[in-house]
Amino acid sequence: MANPGKGTFLITGGLGYIGSHTVVEMLQRNYNVVVIDNLSNSSELVLDRIASICGRKPVFYPIDLCDKPALEAVFAKEKELQAVIHFAALKAVGESVEKPLLYYKNNLISLVNLMDCMIENSVNNLVFSSSCTVYGEPDVLPVTEKSPVKQAISPYGNTKQVGEEIIHDTTQSSQLRSIALRYFNPVGAHSSGKLGELPLGKPNNLVPLITQTAVGIFPFLRIFGNDYSTPDGTCIRDYIHVEDVAVAHVIACERLLSGKGENYEVFNIGTGTGYSVLEVVKAFEKASGLNLPIQIEERRAGDIEKVFADTSLSNQILGWKATRSLDEMMSSAWVWQQSLINKE
Ligand code: NAD
Ligand code: UFG
């Protein structure tokens, strides 16, 4: 049931990992939510999970954003949209190297179609999912929003850089206003235990690989290199709880609607603290009470040695701050993994 008087937001990719947590945050704040998702990396069952947490479902359109007529039909029907949060994208770095055109088509045509429809329908507020991948291997840490954007290592990373440029240019020549959020490493699951990452096939990312190793899907966790120039030799990342990432989107939408700020703004979404792969493994062992089997292997091609965020701008200007610890990230990921196994 729509809440009259509250804003209505379109969330693309709203059944995916970060999108579904953001849908929950929005519904819990009594906003109305319309979701578009082509289910290429998610399941319609996520709608039931959202309803079991919030007591209601968002309006859902199972369409592909590359299908412009289908997207136009959604905008023709949904006349109350005030802002769009654009999560929908393909995100597997390795796959993007093998299939660059798939990534350029899916991630960029969908963005252009979406912005066309927004402008045609005077929906002038856009929050965009960007990534710390735009900083590449940074020269200075922590990285600020003014740190140089390095040449992209993968076509996936390039879709984020080009996406930011497309949005920037459009905000300079139209009524469109936008905030790009550069996430660091979102991990963990919803505190209810009812929502989390559902990677289709073998995951590529550290935390789902840790939890799946812990339940015996894999015999050991492969650690890609322990000869980096870091205290324990393993790579350092800024892991951030997915619920903190979700809250950043609510605040970004509210900022756009308030009319504050420039037409185009960029914010880092991290905790500001870097942890090594081995520190993450230790935190998981503490959260689960298990010993995780590991094996040190060769470095993974394309990995950055260390990156973590300077979050001053998002703390001070956006008014957002990550609140959840690495322990909470690991314990929620573990509760989620166990709930999946118990269902099998
Ligand atoms: P996800 O794959 O779980 O969610 C993306 C959703 O978009 C999926 O449900 C998928 O079905 C949908 N989708 C993809 N292409 C679509 C299309 N053409 N039309 C309609 N729906 C489409 O990914 P996620 O981890 O939730 O990531 C969300 C966004 O955040 C992505 O843009 C991603 O690049 C970005 N990001 C993610 C991370 C991360 O580590 N998860 C880090 C930085 C940035
Ligand atoms: N790692 C391992 N073993 C594994 C998997 C990962 O040691 O089995 C290590 C990696 O080498 C890296 C760290 O764990 O040092 C984190 O790796 P992830 O794959 O979880 O994350 P990345 O930082 O490589 O990449 C993530 C997203 C990308 C995004 C990038 C920057 O997966 O989509 O953050 O935003 F581009």
Coordinates of C-alpha atoms and ligand atoms in Angstrom, one line a residue:
M1 CA 0.0 0.0 0.0
A2 CA 1.5 3.4 -1.0
N3 CA 1.9 6.0 1.7
P4 CA 0.4 9.2 0.5
G5 CA 2.6 12.2 1.4
K6 CA 5.8 10.3 1.4
G7 CA 8.3 10.3 -1.5
T8 CA 8.4 7.6 -4.1
F9 CA 11.7 6.3 -5.3
L10 CA 12.6 4.1 -8.2
I11 CA 15.3 1.6 -7.3
T12 CA 16.9 -0.2 -10.3
G13 CA 18.6 -3.5 -9.4
G14 CA 16.5 -3.4 -6.3
L15 CA 16.4 -7.2 -5.8
G16 CA 20.2 -7.4 -5.9
Y17 CA 22.5 -7.5 -2.9
I18 CA 22.9 -3.7 -2.0
G19 CA 19.6 -2.8 -3.7
S20 CA 17.5 -5.1 -1.6
H21 CA 19.0 -3.7 1.6
T22 CA 18.3 -0.2 0.4
V23 CA 14.7 -1.1 -0.5
V24 CA 14.2 -2.3 3.1
E25 CA 15.7 1.0 4.5
M26 CA 13.4 3.0 2.4
L27 CA 10.3 1.0 3.2
Q28 CA 11.1 1.1 6.9
R29 CA 11.2 4.9 6.6
N30 CA 7.8 4.8 5.0
Y31 CA 8.9 5.8 1.6
N32 CA 7.2 4.3 -1.4
V33 CA 9.4 2.1 -3.6
V34 CA 9.2 1.0 -7.2
V35 CA 11.8 -1.6 -8.2
I36 CA 13.0 -2.5 -11.7
D37 CA 15.2 -5.6 -12.0
N38 CA 15.7 -8.1 -14.9
L39 CA 16.6 -10.9 -12.4
S40 CA 19.9 -11.5 -14.2
N41 CA 21.6 -11.8 -10.9
S42 CA 18.8 -12.0 -8.4
S43 CA 15.5 -13.8 -7.7
E44 CA 11.9 -12.7 -7.4
L45 CA 11.8 -14.5 -4.0
V46 CA 13.7 -11.5 -2.6
L47 CA 10.4 -9.6 -2.7
D48 CA 9.0 -12.1 -0.1
R49 CA 12.1 -11.6 2.1
I50 CA 11.7 -7.9 1.9
A51 CA 8.0 -8.2 2.8
S52 CA 8.9 -10.5 5.8
I53 CA 11.1 -7.7 7.2
C54 CA 9.0 -4.6 6.3
G55 CA 5.4 -6.0 6.1
R56 CA 5.0 -4.8 2.6
K57 CA 6.6 -5.3 -0.9
P58 CA 7.7 -2.6 -3.3
V59 CA 6.0 -2.3 -6.6
F60 CA 8.0 -4.5 -9.0
Y61 CA 8.6 -4.4 -12.7
P62 CA 10.7 -7.4 -14.1
I63 CA 12.1 -5.5 -17.0
D64 CA 15.6 -5.0 -18.6
L65 CA 16.7 -1.3 -18.5
C66 CA 18.2 -1.8 -22.0
D67 CA 14.6 -2.3 -23.2
K68 CA 13.7 1.4 -23.7
P69 CA 10.0 1.0 -24.6
A70 CA 9.5 -1.2 -21.5
L71 CA 11.3 1.5 -19.4
E72 CA 9.2 4.3 -21.0
A73 CA 6.1 2.3 -20.0
V74 CA 7.2 2.2 -16.4
F75 CA 7.8 6.0 -16.3
A76 CA 4.4 6.5 -18.0
K77 CA 2.7 4.5 -15.3
E78 CA 4.7 5.7 -12.2
K79 CA 3.9 9.4 -12.2
E80 CA 5.0 10.1 -8.6
L81 CA 8.7 9.3 -8.9
Q82 CA 10.9 11.9 -7.1
A83 CA 14.3 10.2 -7.4
V84 CA 16.0 7.2 -8.9
I85 CA 18.7 5.0 -7.2
H86 CA 20.5 3.2 -10.0
F87 CA 22.1 0.0 -8.8
A88 CA 21.4 -2.2 -11.8
A89 CA 24.7 -3.3 -13.5
L90 CA 26.8 -6.4 -14.1
K91 CA 29.7 -6.4 -11.7
A92 CA 32.0 -9.4 -12.2
V93 CA 35.4 -8.0 -12.9
G94 CA 36.8 -11.1 -14.5
E95 CA 33.8 -11.7 -16.7
S96 CA 34.0 -8.1 -17.9
V97 CA 37.5 -8.8 -19.2
E98 CA 36.2 -11.8 -21.2
K99 CA 33.0 -10.1 -22.4
P100 CA 33.7 -6.3 -22.5
L101 CA 30.8 -5.6 -24.9
L102 CA 28.3 -7.3 -22.6
Y103 CA 29.4 -5.0 -19.8
Y104 CA 29.5 -1.8 -21.9
K105 CA 26.1 -2.6 -23.4
N106 CA 24.4 -3.6 -20.2
N107 CA 25.9 -1.0 -17.8
L108 CA 26.0 2.0 -20.2
I109 CA 22.9 1.6 -22.4
S110 CA 20.8 1.0 -19.3
L111 CA 22.2 4.2 -17.8
V112 CA 21.6 6.3 -20.9
N113 CA 18.0 4.9 -21.3
L114 CA 17.3 5.6 -17.7
M115 CA 18.6 9.2 -17.8
D116 CA 16.6 9.8 -21.0
C117 CA 13.4 8.7 -19.4
M118 CA 14.2 10.7 -16.2
I119 CA 14.7 13.9 -18.2
E120 CA 11.7 13.3 -20.4
N121 CA 9.6 12.8 -17.3
S122 CA 11.2 15.6 -15.2
V123 CA 12.4 13.1 -12.6
N124 CA 15.5 15.1 -11.8
N125 CA 17.3 13.3 -8.9
L126 CA 19.7 10.4 -9.4
V127 CA 21.9 8.4 -7.0
F128 CA 24.5 6.3 -8.9
S129 CA 26.4 3.2 -7.7
S130 CA 30.0 3.9 -8.3
S131 CA 33.0 2.2 -6.9
C132 CA 36.4 2.8 -5.3
T133 CA 37.7 0.8 -8.3
V134 CA 37.9 4.3 -10.1
Y135 CA 40.9 5.1 -7.9
G136 CA 42.9 2.1 -9.1
E137 CA 46.1 1.6 -7.0
P138 CA 46.2 4.9 -5.2
D139 CA 49.4 6.9 -4.7
V140 CA 48.3 8.4 -1.4
L141 CA 46.1 6.8 1.3
P142 CA 43.4 7.3 2.4
V143 CA 41.8 8.2 -0.9
T144 CA 39.7 11.4 -1.0
E145 CA 37.1 12.2 -3.7
K146 CA 39.8 14.5 -5.2
S147 CA 42.3 11.6 -5.6
P148 CA 43.0 11.0 -9.2
V149 CA 40.8 8.6 -11.2
K150 CA 43.2 6.1 -12.7
Q151 CA 43.0 4.3 -16.0
A152 CA 40.5 1.5 -15.4
I153 CA 42.0 -2.0 -15.0
S154 CA 38.8 -3.8 -16.3
P155 CA 35.9 -3.0 -18.6
Y156 CA 33.7 -3.2 -15.5
G157 CA 35.7 -0.5 -13.8
N158 CA 35.6 1.5 -17.0
T159 CA 31.8 1.4 -17.0
K160 CA 31.8 3.1 -13.6
Q161 CA 34.3 5.8 -14.8
V162 CA 32.3 6.4 -18.0
G163 CA 29.0 6.2 -16.1
E164 CA 30.2 9.0 -13.8
E165 CA 31.3 11.1 -16.8
I166 CA 28.0 10.6 -18.6
I167 CA 26.1 11.7 -15.4
H168 CA 28.5 14.6 -14.8
D169 CA 28.1 16.0 -18.3
T170 CA 24.3 15.6 -18.3
T171 CA 24.0 17.4 -14.9
Q172 CA 25.8 20.4 -16.5
S173 CA 23.3 20.8 -19.3
S174 CA 19.9 19.7 -17.8
Q175 CA 17.8 19.9 -14.7
L176 CA 19.2 16.6 -13.6
R177 CA 21.0 16.5 -10.2
S178 CA 23.0 13.5 -9.1
I179 CA 25.1 12.0 -6.3
A180 CA 27.6 9.3 -7.2
L181 CA 28.5 7.1 -4.2
R182 CA 31.8 5.3 -4.5
Y183 CA 31.5 2.2 -2.4
F184 CA 34.5 0.5 -1.0
N185 CA 33.9 -3.2 -0.2
P186 CA 30.3 -3.8 0.9
V187 CA 30.0 -7.0 2.9
G188 CA 27.7 -8.6 5.5
A189 CA 24.0 -9.2 5.6
H190 CA 20.8 -7.7 7.1
S191 CA 20.5 -7.9 10.9
S192 CA 17.2 -9.7 10.6
G193 CA 19.0 -12.7 9.0
K194 CA 16.5 -12.6 6.2
L195 CA 18.4 -10.8 3.5
G196 CA 22.0 -11.1 2.2
E197 CA 24.2 -11.7 -0.7
L198 CA 23.0 -14.5 -3.0
P199 CA 25.8 -14.9 -5.5
L200 CA 24.7 -17.1 -8.4
G201 CA 27.4 -19.7 -9.1
K202 CA 30.9 -19.6 -7.5
P203 CA 31.4 -16.2 -5.8
N204 CA 34.4 -14.1 -6.6
N205 CA 34.5 -12.0 -3.4
L206 CA 36.2 -12.7 -0.2
V207 CA 33.4 -12.8 2.3
P208 CA 31.0 -15.1 0.5
L209 CA 34.0 -17.3 -0.2
I210 CA 34.9 -17.4 3.5
T211 CA 31.4 -18.3 4.6
Q212 CA 31.0 -20.9 1.9
T213 CA 34.3 -22.4 2.9
A214 CA 33.2 -22.5 6.5
V215 CA 30.1 -24.6 5.6
G216 CA 32.2 -27.0 3.5
I217 CA 31.3 -25.9 0.0
F218 CA 35.1 -25.3 -0.6
P219 CA 37.9 -27.3 1.2
F220 CA 39.9 -24.1 2.0
L221 CA 40.0 -20.4 1.4
R222 CA 42.6 -19.4 -1.2
I223 CA 44.5 -16.3 -0.1
F224 CA 45.8 -14.5 -3.1
G225 CA 49.3 -13.4 -2.1
N226 CA 51.1 -12.8 1.3
D227 CA 54.0 -10.9 -0.1
Y228 CA 52.4 -7.5 -0.5
S229 CA 53.9 -4.5 1.2
T230 CA 51.4 -4.5 4.1
P231 CA 52.0 -5.5 7.8
D232 CA 51.0 -9.2 7.3
G233 CA 51.7 -9.3 3.5
T234 CA 48.0 -9.6 2.5
C235 CA 46.0 -7.0 0.6
I236 CA 44.1 -4.3 2.5
R237 CA 40.5 -3.1 1.8
D238 CA 37.9 -0.9 3.4
Y239 CA 35.1 -3.4 4.2
I240 CA 31.8 -1.8 4.9
H241 CA 28.5 -3.2 6.2
V242 CA 25.9 -3.4 3.5
E243 CA 23.3 -1.8 5.9
D244 CA 25.6 1.2 6.3
V245 CA 25.8 1.4 2.5
A246 CA 22.0 1.2 2.3
V247 CA 21.6 4.1 4.7
A248 CA 23.9 6.3 2.6
H249 CA 21.4 6.0 -0.2
V250 CA 18.5 7.2 1.9
I251 CA 20.6 10.2 3.0
A252 CA 21.8 10.9 -0.6
C253 CA 18.1 10.9 -1.9
E254 CA 17.1 13.2 0.9
R255 CA 19.9 15.6 0.1
L256 CA 18.9 15.7 -3.5
L257 CA 15.3 16.3 -2.7
S258 CA 16.3 19.1 -0.3
G259 CA 18.0 20.9 -3.2
K260 CA 21.3 21.2 -1.2
G261 CA 24.7 20.9 -2.8
E262 CA 26.0 21.1 -6.3
N263 CA 24.3 19.6 -9.4
Y264 CA 26.8 16.7 -9.3
E265 CA 28.5 15.4 -6.2
V266 CA 30.7 12.4 -5.4
F267 CA 31.1 10.8 -2.0
N268 CA 33.3 7.9 -0.7
I269 CA 31.3 5.3 1.1
G270 CA 33.6 3.4 3.4
T271 CA 34.5 3.2 7.0
G272 CA 37.9 4.8 6.7
T273 CA 39.7 1.8 8.2
G274 CA 41.6 -0.8 6.1
Y275 CA 41.7 -4.5 7.1
S276 CA 44.0 -7.2 5.6
V277 CA 42.6 -10.4 4.2
L278 CA 44.1 -12.3 7.2
E279 CA 42.4 -9.8 9.6
V280 CA 39.1 -10.5 8.0
V281 CA 39.7 -14.2 8.3
K282 CA 40.5 -13.7 12.0
A283 CA 37.3 -11.6 12.5
F284 CA 35.3 -14.4 10.9
E285 CA 36.8 -17.0 13.1
K286 CA 36.0 -14.9 16.1
A287 CA 32.4 -14.4 15.0
S288 CA 31.8 -18.1 14.1
G289 CA 34.0 -19.9 16.6
L290 CA 35.4 -21.9 13.7
N291 CA 38.9 -22.4 12.4
L292 CA 38.9 -21.5 8.7
P293 CA 41.2 -23.7 6.5
I294 CA 43.3 -21.4 4.3
Q295 CA 45.9 -21.8 1.6
I296 CA 48.3 -19.1 0.5
E297 CA 48.4 -18.9 -3.3
E298 CA 49.9 -16.6 -6.0
R299 CA 48.7 -13.0 -6.3
R300 CA 45.4 -12.6 -8.2
A301 CA 45.9 -10.6 -11.4
G302 CA 44.6 -7.0 -11.2
D303 CA 44.4 -6.8 -7.4
I304 CA 45.2 -3.5 -5.7
E305 CA 47.6 -3.8 -2.8
K306 CA 45.8 -1.4 -0.4
V307 CA 42.9 1.0 -0.6
F308 CA 40.8 2.6 2.1
A309 CA 38.6 5.7 2.2
D310 CA 38.9 9.2 3.6
T311 CA 35.3 9.6 4.7
S312 CA 35.5 13.3 5.8
L313 CA 33.4 14.5 3.0
S314 CA 30.6 12.0 3.4
N315 CA 30.7 12.5 7.2
Q316 CA 30.6 16.3 7.0
I317 CA 28.7 17.2 3.9
L318 CA 26.4 14.2 3.4
G319 CA 26.0 13.7 7.1
W320 CA 26.5 10.0 6.9
K321 CA 28.9 7.8 8.9
A322 CA 29.4 4.0 8.9
T323 CA 28.4 2.6 12.3
R324 CA 28.9 -1.1 12.1
S325 CA 32.1 -2.9 13.0
L326 CA 34.1 -5.6 11.2
D327 CA 32.8 -8.1 13.8
E328 CA 29.2 -7.2 12.9
M329 CA 30.0 -7.6 9.2
M330 CA 31.3 -11.1 9.8
S331 CA 28.7 -12.3 12.3
S332 CA 25.8 -11.1 10.0
A333 CA 27.4 -12.8 7.0
W334 CA 27.7 -16.0 9.0
V335 CA 24.1 -15.9 10.2
W336 CA 23.0 -15.4 6.6
Q337 CA 25.1 -18.3 5.3
Q338 CA 23.8 -20.6 7.9
S339 CA 20.2 -19.6 7.1
L340 CA 20.8 -20.6 3.5
I341 CA 22.2 -23.9 4.4
N342 CA 19.3 -24.6 6.8
K343 CA 16.9 -24.1 4.0
E344 CA 18.5 -26.7 1.7
Ligands
NAD1 P1 23.9 -7.4 -7.7 O1 24.3 -8.1 -8.9 O2 23.5 -8.2 -6.5 O3 22.7 -6.4 -8.0 C1 22.5 -5.8 -9.3 C2 21.0 -6.1 -9.7 O4 20.8 -5.4 -11.0 C3 20.7 -7.6 -9.9 O5 19.6 -7.9 -9.2 C4 20.5 -7.7 -11.4 O6 19.6 -8.7 -11.7 C5 20.1 -6.3 -11.8 N1 20.4 -5.9 -13.2 C6 21.6 -6.0 -13.8 N2 21.5 -5.5 -15.1 C7 20.2 -5.1 -15.3 C8 19.5 -4.5 -16.4 N3 20.1 -4.3 -17.5 N4 18.2 -4.3 -16.2 C9 17.6 -4.5 -15.0 N5 18.2 -5.1 -13.9 C10 19.5 -5.4 -14.1 O7 25.0 -6.3 -7.3 P2 25.3 -5.4 -6.0 O8 26.5 -6.0 -5.3 O9 24.0 -5.2 -5.3 O10 25.8 -4.1 -6.7 C11 24.9 -3.0 -6.9 C12 25.7 -1.9 -7.7 O11 26.8 -1.5 -6.8 C13 26.3 -2.3 -9.0 O12 26.1 -1.2 -9.9 C14 27.7 -2.5 -8.7 O13 28.5 -2.3 -9.8 C15 28.0 -1.5 -7.6 N6 29.1 -1.8 -6.7 C16 29.1 -3.0 -6.0 C17 30.2 -3.4 -5.2 C18 30.2 -4.7 -4.5 O14 31.2 -5.1 -4.0 N7 29.0 -5.4 -4.3 C19 31.2 -2.5 -5.0 C20 31.2 -1.3 -5.7 C21 30.1 -0.9 -6.6
UFG2 N1 40.7 -12.5 -1.8 C1 41.4 -13.7 -1.5 N2 40.8 -14.9 -1.7 C2 39.7 -15.0 -2.4 C3 39.0 -13.8 -2.8 C4 39.5 -12.6 -2.5 O1 42.5 -13.6 -0.9 O2 39.2 -16.1 -2.6 C5 41.3 -11.2 -1.5 C6 41.6 -10.4 -2.8 O3 42.9 -10.8 -3.3 C7 41.5 -9.0 -2.3 C8 40.5 -9.1 -1.1 O4 40.4 -10.5 -0.8 O5 42.8 -8.7 -1.7 C9 39.2 -8.6 -1.5 O6 38.8 -9.2 -2.7 P1 37.3 -9.1 -3.3 O7 37.2 -9.9 -4.6 O8 36.3 -9.4 -2.2 O9 37.1 -7.5 -3.6 P2 37.9 -6.5 -4.5 O10 38.5 -5.5 -3.6 O11 38.9 -7.3 -5.4 O12 36.8 -6.0 -5.5 C10 35.6 -5.4 -5.0 C11 34.5 -5.7 -6.0 C12 34.7 -5.1 -7.4 C13 35.0 -3.7 -7.2 C14 36.1 -3.4 -6.2 C15 36.3 -2.0 -5.9 O13 34.4 -7.1 -6.2 O14 33.6 -5.3 -8.1 O15 35.8 -4.1 -5.0 O16 35.1 -1.4 -5.7 F1 35.4 -3.2 -8.4

